[in-house]
Short mmCIF file of C-alpha atoms and ligand atoms in Angstrom, two decimals:
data_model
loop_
_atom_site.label_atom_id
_atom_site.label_comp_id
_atom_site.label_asym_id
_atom_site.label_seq_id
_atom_site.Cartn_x
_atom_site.Cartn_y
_atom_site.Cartn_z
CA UNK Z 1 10.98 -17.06 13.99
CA UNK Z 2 12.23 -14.52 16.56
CA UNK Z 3 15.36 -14.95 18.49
CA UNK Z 4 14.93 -15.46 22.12
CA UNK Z 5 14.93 -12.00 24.24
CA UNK Z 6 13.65 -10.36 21.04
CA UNK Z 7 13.80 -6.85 21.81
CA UNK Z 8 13.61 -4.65 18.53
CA UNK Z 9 12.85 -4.85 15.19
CA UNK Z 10 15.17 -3.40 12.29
CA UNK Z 11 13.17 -1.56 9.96
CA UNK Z 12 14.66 -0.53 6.22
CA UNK Z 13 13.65 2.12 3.65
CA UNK Z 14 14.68 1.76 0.07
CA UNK Z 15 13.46 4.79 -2.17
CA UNK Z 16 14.18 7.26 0.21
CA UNK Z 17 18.15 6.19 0.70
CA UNK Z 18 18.69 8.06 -3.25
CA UNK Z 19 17.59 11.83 -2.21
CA UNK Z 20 19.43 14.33 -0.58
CA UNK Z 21 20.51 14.42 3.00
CA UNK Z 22 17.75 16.80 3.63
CA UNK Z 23 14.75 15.24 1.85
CA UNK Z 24 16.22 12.08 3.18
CA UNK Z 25 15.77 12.79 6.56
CA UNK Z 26 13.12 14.71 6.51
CA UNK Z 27 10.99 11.43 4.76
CA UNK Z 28 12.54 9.11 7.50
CA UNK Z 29 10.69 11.83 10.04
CA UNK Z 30 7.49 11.55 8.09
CA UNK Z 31 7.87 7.13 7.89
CA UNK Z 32 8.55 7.25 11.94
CA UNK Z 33 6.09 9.09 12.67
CA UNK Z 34 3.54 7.05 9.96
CA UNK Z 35 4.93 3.71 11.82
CA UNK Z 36 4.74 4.85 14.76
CA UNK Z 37 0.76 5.73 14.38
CA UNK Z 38 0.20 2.18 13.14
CA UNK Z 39 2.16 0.73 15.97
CA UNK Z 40 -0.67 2.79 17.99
CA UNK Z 41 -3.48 2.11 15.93
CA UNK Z 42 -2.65 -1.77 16.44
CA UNK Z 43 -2.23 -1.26 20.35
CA UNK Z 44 1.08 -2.71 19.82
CA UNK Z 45 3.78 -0.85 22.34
CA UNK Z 46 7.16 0.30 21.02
CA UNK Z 47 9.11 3.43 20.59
CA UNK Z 48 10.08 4.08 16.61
CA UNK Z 49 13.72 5.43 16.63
CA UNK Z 50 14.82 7.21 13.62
CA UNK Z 51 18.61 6.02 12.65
CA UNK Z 52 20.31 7.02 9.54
CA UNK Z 53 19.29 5.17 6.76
CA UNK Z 54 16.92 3.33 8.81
CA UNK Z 55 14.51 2.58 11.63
CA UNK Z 56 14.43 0.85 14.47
CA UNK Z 57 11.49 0.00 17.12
CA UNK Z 58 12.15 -0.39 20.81
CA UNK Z 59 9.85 -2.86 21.91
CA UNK Z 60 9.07 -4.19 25.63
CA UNK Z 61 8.49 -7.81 24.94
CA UNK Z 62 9.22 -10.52 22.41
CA UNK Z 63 5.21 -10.77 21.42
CA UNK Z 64 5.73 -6.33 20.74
CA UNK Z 65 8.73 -7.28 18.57
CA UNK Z 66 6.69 -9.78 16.32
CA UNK Z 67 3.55 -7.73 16.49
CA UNK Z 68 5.95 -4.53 15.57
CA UNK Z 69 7.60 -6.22 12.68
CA UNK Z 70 3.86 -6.72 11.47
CA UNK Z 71 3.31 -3.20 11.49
CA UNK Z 72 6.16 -2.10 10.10
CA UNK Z 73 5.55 -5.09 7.07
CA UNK Z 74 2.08 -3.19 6.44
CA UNK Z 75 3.65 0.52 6.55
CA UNK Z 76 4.10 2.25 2.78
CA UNK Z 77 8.13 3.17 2.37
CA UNK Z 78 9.36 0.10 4.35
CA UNK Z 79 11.05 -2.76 2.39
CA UNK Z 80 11.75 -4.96 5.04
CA UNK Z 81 11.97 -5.37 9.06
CA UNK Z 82 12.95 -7.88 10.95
CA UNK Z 83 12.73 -8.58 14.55
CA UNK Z 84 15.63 -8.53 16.26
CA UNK Z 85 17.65 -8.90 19.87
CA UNK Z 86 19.99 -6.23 20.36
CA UNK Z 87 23.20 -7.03 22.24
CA UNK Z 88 26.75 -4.59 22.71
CA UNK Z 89 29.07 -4.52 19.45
CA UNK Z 90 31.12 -7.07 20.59
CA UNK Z 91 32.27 -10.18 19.26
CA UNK Z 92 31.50 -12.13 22.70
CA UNK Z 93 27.78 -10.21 23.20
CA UNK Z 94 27.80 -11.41 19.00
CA UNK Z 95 28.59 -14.97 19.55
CA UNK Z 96 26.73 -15.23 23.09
CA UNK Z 97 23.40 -14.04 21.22
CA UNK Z 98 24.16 -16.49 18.55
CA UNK Z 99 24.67 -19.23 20.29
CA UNK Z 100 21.28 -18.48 22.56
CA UNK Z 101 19.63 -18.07 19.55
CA UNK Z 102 20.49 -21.51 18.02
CA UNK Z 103 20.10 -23.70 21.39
CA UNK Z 104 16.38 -21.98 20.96
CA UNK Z 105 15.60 -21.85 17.17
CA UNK Z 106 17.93 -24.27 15.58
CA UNK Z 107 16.41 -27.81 15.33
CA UNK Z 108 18.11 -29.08 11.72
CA UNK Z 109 18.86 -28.38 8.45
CA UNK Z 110 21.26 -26.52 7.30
CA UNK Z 111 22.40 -22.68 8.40
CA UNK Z 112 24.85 -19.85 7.50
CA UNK Z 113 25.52 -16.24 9.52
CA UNK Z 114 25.35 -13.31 7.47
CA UNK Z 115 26.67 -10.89 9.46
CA UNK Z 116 27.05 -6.92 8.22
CA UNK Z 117 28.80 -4.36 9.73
CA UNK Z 118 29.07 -0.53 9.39
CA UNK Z 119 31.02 1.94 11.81
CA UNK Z 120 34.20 1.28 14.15
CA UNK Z 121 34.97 -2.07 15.30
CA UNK Z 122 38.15 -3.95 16.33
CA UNK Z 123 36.90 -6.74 14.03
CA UNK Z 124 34.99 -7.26 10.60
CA UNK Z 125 32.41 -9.04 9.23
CA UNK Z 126 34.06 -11.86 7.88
CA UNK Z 127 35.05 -12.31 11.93
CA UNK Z 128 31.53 -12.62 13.12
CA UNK Z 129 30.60 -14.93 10.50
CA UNK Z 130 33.81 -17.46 11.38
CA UNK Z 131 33.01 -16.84 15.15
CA UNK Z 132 29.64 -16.94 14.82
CA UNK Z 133 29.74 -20.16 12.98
CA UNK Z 134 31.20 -21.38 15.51
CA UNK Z 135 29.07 -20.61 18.48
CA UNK Z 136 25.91 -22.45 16.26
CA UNK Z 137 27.79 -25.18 15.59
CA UNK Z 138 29.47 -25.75 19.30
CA UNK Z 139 25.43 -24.81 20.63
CA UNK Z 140 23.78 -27.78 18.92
CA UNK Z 141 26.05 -30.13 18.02
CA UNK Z 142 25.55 -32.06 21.07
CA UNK Z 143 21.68 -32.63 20.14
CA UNK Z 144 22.15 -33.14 15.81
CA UNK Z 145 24.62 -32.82 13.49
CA UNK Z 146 24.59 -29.36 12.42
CA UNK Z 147 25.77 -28.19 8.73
CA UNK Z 148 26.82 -24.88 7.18
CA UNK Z 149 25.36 -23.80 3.63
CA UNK Z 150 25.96 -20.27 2.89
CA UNK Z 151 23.87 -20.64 -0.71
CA UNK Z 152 20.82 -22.51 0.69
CA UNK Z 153 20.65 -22.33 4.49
CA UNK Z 154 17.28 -23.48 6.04
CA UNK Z 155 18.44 -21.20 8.82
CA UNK Z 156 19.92 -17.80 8.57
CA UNK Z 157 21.51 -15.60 11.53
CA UNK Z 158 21.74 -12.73 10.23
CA UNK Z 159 23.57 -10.22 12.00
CA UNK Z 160 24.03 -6.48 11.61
CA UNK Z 161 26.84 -4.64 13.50
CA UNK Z 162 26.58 -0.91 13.98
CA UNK Z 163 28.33 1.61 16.13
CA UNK Z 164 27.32 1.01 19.45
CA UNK Z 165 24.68 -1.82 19.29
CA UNK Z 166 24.55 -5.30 17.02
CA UNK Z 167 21.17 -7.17 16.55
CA UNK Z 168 20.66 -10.64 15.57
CA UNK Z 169 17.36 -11.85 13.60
CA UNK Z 170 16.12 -14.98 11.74
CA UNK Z 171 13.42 -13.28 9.60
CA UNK Z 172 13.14 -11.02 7.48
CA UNK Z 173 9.35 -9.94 6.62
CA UNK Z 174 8.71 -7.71 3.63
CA UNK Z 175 7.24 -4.75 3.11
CA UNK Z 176 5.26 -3.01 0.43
CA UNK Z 177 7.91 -0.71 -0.35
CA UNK Z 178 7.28 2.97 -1.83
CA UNK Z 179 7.46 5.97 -0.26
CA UNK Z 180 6.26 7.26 3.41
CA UNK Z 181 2.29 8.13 3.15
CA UNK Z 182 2.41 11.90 2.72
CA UNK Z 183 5.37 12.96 1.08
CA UNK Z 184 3.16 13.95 -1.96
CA UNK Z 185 0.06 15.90 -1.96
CA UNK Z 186 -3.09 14.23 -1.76
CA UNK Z 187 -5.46 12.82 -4.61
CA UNK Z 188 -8.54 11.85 -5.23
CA UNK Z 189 -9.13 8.59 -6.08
CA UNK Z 190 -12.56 7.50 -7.51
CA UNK Z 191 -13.51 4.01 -5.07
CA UNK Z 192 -16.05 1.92 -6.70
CA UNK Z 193 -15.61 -1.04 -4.38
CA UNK Z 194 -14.93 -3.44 -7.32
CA UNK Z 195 -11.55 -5.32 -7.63
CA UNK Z 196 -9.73 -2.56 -9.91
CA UNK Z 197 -10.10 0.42 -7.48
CA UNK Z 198 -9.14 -0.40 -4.23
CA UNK Z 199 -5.85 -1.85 -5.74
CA UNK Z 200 -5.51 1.49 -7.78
CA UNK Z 201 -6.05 3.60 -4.02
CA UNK Z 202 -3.60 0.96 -2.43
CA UNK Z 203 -0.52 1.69 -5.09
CA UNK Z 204 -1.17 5.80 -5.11
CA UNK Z 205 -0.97 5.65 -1.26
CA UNK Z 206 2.51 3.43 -1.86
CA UNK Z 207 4.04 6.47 -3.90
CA UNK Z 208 3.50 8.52 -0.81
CA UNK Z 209 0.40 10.25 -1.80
CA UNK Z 210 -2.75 10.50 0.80
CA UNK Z 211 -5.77 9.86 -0.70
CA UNK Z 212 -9.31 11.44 -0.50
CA UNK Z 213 -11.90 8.08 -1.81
CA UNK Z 214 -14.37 8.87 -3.72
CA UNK Z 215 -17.71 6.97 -4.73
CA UNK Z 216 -20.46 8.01 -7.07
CA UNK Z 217 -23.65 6.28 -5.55
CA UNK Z 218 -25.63 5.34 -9.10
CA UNK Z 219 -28.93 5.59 -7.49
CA UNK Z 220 -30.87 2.56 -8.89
CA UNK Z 221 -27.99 1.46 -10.92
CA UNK Z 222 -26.25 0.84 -7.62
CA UNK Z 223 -27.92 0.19 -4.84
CA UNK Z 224 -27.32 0.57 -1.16
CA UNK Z 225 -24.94 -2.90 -1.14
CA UNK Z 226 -22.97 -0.86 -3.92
CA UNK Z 227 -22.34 1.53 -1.33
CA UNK Z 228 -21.65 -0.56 1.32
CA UNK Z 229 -19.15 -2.04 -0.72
CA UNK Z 230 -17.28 0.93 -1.00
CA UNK Z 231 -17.37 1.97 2.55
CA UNK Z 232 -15.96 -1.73 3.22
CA UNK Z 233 -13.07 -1.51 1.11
CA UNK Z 234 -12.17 2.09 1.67
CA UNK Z 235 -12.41 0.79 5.66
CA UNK Z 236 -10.23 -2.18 4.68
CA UNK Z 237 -7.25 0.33 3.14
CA UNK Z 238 -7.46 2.44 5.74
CA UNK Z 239 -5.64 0.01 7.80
CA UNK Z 240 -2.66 0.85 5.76
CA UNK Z 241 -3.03 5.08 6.59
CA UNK Z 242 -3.86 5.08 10.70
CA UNK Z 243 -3.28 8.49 10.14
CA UNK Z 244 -4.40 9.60 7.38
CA UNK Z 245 -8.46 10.12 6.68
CA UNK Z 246 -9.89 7.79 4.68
CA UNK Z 247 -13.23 8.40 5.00
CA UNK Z 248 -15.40 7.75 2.02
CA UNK Z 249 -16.90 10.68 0.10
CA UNK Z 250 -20.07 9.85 -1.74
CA UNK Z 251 -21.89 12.01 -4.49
CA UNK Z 252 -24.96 11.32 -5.26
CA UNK Z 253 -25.14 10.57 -9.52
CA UNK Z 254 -28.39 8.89 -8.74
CA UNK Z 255 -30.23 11.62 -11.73
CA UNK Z 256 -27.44 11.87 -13.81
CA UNK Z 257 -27.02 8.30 -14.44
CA UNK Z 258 -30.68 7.69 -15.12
CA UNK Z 259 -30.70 10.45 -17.89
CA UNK Z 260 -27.89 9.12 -19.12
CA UNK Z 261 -29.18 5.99 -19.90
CA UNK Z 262 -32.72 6.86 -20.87
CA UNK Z 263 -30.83 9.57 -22.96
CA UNK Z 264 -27.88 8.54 -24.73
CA UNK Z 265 -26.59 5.51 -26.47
CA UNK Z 266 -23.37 3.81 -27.43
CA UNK Z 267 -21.33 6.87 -25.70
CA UNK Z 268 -23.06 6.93 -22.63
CA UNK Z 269 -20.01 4.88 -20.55
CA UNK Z 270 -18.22 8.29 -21.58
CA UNK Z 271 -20.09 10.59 -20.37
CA UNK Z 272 -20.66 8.88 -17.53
CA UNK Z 273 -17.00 8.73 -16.94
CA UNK Z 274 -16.27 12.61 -17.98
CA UNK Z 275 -19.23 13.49 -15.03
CA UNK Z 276 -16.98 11.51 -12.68
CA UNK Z 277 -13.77 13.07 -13.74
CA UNK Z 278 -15.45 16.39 -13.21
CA UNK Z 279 -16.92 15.66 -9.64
CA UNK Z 280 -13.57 14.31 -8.64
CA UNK Z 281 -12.14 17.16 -10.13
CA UNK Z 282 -14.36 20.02 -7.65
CA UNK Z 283 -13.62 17.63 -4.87
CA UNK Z 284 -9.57 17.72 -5.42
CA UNK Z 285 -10.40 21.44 -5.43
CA UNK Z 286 -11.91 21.20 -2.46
CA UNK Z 287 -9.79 19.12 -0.74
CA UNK Z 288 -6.50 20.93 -2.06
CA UNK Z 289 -5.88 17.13 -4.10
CA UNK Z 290 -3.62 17.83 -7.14
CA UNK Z 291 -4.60 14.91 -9.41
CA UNK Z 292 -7.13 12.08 -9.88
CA UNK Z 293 -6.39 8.28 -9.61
CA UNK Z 294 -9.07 5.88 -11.15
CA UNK Z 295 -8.65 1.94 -11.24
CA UNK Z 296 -8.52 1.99 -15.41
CA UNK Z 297 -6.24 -1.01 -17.31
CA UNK Z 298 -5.36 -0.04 -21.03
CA UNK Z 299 -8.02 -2.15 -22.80
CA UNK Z 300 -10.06 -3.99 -19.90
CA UNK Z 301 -13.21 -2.28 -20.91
CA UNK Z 302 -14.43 -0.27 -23.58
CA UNK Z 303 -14.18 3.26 -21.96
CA UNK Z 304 -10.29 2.35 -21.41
CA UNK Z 305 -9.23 1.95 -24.97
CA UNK Z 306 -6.02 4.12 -25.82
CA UNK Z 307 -8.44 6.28 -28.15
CA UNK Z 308 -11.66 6.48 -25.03
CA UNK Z 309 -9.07 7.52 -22.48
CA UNK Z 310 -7.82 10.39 -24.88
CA UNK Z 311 -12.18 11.65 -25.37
CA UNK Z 312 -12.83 11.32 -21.35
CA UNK Z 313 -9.68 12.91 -20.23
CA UNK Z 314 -10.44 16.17 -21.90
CA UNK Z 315 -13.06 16.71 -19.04
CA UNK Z 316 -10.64 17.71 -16.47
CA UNK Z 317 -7.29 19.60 -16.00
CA UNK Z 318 -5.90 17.52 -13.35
CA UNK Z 319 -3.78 15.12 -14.49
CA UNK Z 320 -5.82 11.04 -14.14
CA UNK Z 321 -3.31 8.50 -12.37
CA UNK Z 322 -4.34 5.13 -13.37
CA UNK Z 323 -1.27 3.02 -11.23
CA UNK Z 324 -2.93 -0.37 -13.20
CA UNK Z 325 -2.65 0.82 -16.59
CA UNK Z 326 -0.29 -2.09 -17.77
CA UNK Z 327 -1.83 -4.63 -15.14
CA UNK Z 328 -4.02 -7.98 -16.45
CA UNK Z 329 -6.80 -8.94 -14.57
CA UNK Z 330 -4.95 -11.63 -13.31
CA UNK Z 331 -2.50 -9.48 -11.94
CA UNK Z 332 -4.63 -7.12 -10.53
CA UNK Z 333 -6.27 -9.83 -8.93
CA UNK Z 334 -3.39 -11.33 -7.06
CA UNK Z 335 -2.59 -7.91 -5.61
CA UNK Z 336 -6.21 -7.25 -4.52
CA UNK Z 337 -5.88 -10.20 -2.51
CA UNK Z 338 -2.68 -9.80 -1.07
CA UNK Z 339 -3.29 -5.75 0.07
CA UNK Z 340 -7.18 -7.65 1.50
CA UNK Z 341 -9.88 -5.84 -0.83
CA UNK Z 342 -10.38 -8.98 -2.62
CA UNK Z 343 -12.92 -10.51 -0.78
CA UNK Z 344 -15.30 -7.50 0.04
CA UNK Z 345 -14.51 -6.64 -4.17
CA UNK Z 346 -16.32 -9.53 -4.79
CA UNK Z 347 -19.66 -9.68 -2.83
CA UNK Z 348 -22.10 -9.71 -4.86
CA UNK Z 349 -24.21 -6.28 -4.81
CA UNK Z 350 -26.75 -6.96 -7.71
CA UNK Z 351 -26.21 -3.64 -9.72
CA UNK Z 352 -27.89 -3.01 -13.00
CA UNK Z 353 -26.25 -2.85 -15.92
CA UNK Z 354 -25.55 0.93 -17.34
CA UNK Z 355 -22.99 0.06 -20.09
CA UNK Z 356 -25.02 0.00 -23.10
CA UNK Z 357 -24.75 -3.60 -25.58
CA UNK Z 358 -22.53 -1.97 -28.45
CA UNK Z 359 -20.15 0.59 -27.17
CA UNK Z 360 -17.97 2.36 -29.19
CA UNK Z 361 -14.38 1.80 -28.73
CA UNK Z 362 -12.98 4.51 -30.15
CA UNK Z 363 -15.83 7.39 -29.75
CA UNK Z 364 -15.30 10.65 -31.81
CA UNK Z 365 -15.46 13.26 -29.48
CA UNK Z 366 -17.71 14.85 -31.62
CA UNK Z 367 -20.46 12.58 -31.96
CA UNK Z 368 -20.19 12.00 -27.91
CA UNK Z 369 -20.66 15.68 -27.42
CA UNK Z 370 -23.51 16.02 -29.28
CA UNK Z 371 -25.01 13.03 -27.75
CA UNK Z 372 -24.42 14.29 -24.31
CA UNK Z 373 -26.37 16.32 -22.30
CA UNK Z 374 -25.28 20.23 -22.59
CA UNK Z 375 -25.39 20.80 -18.72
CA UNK Z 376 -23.37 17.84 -17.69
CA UNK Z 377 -20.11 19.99 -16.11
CA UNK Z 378 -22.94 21.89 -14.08
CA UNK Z 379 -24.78 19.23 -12.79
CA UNK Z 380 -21.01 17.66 -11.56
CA UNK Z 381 -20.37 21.56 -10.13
CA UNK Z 382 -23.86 21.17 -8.35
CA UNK Z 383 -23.55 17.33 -7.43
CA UNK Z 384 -19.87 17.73 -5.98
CA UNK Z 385 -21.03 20.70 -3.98
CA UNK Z 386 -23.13 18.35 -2.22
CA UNK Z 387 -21.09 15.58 -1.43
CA UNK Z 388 -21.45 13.40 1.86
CA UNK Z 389 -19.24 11.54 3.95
CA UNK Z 390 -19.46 8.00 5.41
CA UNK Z 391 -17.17 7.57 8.58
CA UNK Z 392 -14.44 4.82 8.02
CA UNK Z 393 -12.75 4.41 11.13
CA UNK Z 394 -9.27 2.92 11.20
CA UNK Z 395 -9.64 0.37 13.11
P1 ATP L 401 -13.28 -1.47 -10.52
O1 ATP L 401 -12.59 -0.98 -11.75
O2 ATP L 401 -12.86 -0.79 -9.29
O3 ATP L 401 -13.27 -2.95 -10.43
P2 ATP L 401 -15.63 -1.34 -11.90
O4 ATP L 401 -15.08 -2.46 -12.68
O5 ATP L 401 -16.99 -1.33 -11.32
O6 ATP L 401 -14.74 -1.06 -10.66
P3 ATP L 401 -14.92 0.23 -14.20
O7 ATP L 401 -16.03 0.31 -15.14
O8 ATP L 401 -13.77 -0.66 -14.50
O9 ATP L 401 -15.43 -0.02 -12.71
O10 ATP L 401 -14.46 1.71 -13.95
C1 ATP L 401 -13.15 2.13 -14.06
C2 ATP L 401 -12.80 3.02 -12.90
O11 ATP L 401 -13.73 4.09 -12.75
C3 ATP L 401 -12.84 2.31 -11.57
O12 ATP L 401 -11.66 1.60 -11.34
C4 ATP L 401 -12.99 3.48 -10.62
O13 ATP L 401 -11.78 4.15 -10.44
C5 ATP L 401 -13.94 4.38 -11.39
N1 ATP L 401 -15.35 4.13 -11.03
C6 ATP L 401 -16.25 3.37 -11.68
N2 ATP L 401 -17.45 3.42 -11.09
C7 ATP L 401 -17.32 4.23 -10.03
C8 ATP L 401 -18.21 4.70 -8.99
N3 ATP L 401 -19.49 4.34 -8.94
N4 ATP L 401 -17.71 5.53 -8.05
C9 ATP L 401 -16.41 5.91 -8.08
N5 ATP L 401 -15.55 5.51 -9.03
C10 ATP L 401 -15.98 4.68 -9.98
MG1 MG L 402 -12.52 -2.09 -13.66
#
């Protein structure tokens, strides 16, 4: 619900409000700018101020305001926004704006202002609750018998009260929190286009850190709907970075992963994985990425036991990010289809099976060296070297 003459939206940071002044504003430069490029990449018009300790978009019409708040809901570092009419600091502008509000919004139930207030005023907060309790109440009570509940309003008017302008909203939409998208440097994270990946790209990108997706095409392990899969989801996140470049990288493994299972056995999902970790690792090179993000979950598969992680990671000096490590299936699920990768996760692409019937859980590294094949790092050095891009525009 928007109140009527909506005319900004309120936007709030959380993370960012504990560094220094400096860092502090610096990040709120980096979130304007990042909301103001999905504002733009939605075709929604507004102008993204930058306030201290918040944000706040400017928008021409009431339709901009809700579209806005949209935005901002879908922009990594906000927690909240909520579209808003701005009126003068004033009690009267408060109470007039209230009591619009209510003839407009307020059909029953039960309501409560929360008003907040920061900066120089001739009157506090607990005053524009009282008088703006008042204005509801005297605004509808000709139509329904209005009632106050301050614990479990159906409506709230929530008010904030700043130095030279007050704004009054209904709703409050959340965002996904985290940091602004590149405040950290950028990773690589390896896309497979299943359910676990996309997630794991989704949270890295949350923490602020672009990222550079990466998909090994299996050749006939694979297939071109494989692919495709890929491209869609890495399309699908890019929503959430308008300006950041999310097009998908894709090596071709198509050799490597038919020699690896005509050639080795029960520590073949190992190798396999250490080949990855080495591509990814030439491309982070390449692409000045400091670190590797994969969509691993302690235990969901036997290449992510405690003791497999511990073999594969010794293929690469970059640190491996894996933001679902603790996460069930269930879990990861529910956030797959919340972030919108869920359904293009799940088409069904008709891959063969690589992982062989009896994998070893906890692989001596040993045994899974001698099993794999001596030129492996070289054939990642020569595969990454040769990597292609698919365009995934933003849109
Ligand atoms: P996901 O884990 O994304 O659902 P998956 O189940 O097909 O995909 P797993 O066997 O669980 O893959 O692999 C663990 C992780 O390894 C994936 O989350 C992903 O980060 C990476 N990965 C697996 N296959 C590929 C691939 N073909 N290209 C790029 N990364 C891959
Ligand atoms: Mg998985």
């Amino acid at each position: 619900m928007l109140p009527p003459g909506a005319d900004s939206v309120v936007v709030r940071h959380g993370d960012i409000g504990v560094k220094s002044s400096q860092v502090q504003a610096n990040m709120e430069g980096t979130l304007r700018e990042n909301l103001a490029a999905m504002l733009d990449a939605r075709d929604v018009p507004g102008d993204v101020e930058r306030e201290w300790g918040r944000l706040l978009v400017r928008a021409p019409s009431s339709d901009a305001a809700a579209s806005a708040a949209d935005a901002a809901a879908d922009t990594f570092g906000v927690v909240s926004a909520s579209p808003a009419v701005s009126v003068a600091p004033t009690l009267d502008a408060i109470t007039d704006a209230l009591a619009r509000t209510a003839e407009e919004k307020y059909e029953d139930g039960a309501f409560a202002v929360d008003a907040r207030r920061a900066g120089e005023h001739d009157f506090g907060s607990h005053d524009v609750n009282r008088a703006g309790g008042d204005a509801v109440w005297a605004a509808v009570e000709d139509d329904f018998d209005p009632e106050v509940d301050l614990d479990d309003p159906d409506v709230t008017f929530s008010v904030e009260v700043r130095d030279d302008e007050a704004f009054v909203h209904l709703d409050t939409r959340e965002g996904p929190g985290g940091m602004p998208l590149g405040t950290q440097k950028p990773l690589v994270a390896l896309l497979s286009g299943g359910i676990d990946s996309p997630v794991a790209v989704f949270e890295a990108m949350k923490r602020g850190a672009p990222v550079v997706p990466l998909y090994l095409d299996l050749g006939e392990y694979g297939g071109p709907d494989h692919r495709a899969r890929a491209e869609e989801t890495a399309r699908r996140l890019a929503r959430y970075a308008p300006n950041e470049d999310l097009g998908l990288r894709v090596a071709d493994a198509g050799d490597v992963v038919e020699e690896l299972a005509s050639e080795t056995g029960r520590t073949r999902m190992l190798s396999f994985r250490r080949f990855m970790y080495r591509v990814a690792e030439h491309v982070a090179h390449e692409e000045g990425a400091m670190g590797v993000v994969t969509g691993e979950a302690m235990g969901q598969k036997s290449s992510q036991t405690a003791a497999n992680i511990a073999v594969v990671d010794r293929a690469t000096d970059l640190p491996v990010h894996r933001p679902l490590f603790s996460m069930d299936k269930q879990e990861i699920i529910a956030r797959a289809r919340e972030i919108g990768t869920y359904r293009d996760s799940t088409l069904d692409v008709g891959c063969e099976r690589l992982a062989p019937s009896q994998p070893l859980t906890a692989a001596p590294l040993d045994s899974m060296l001698a099993d794999e094949p001596e030129d492996l790092f070289e054939r990642a050095r020569e595969v990454a070297s040769d990597v292609e891009r698919a365009e995934v525009p933003t849109a």
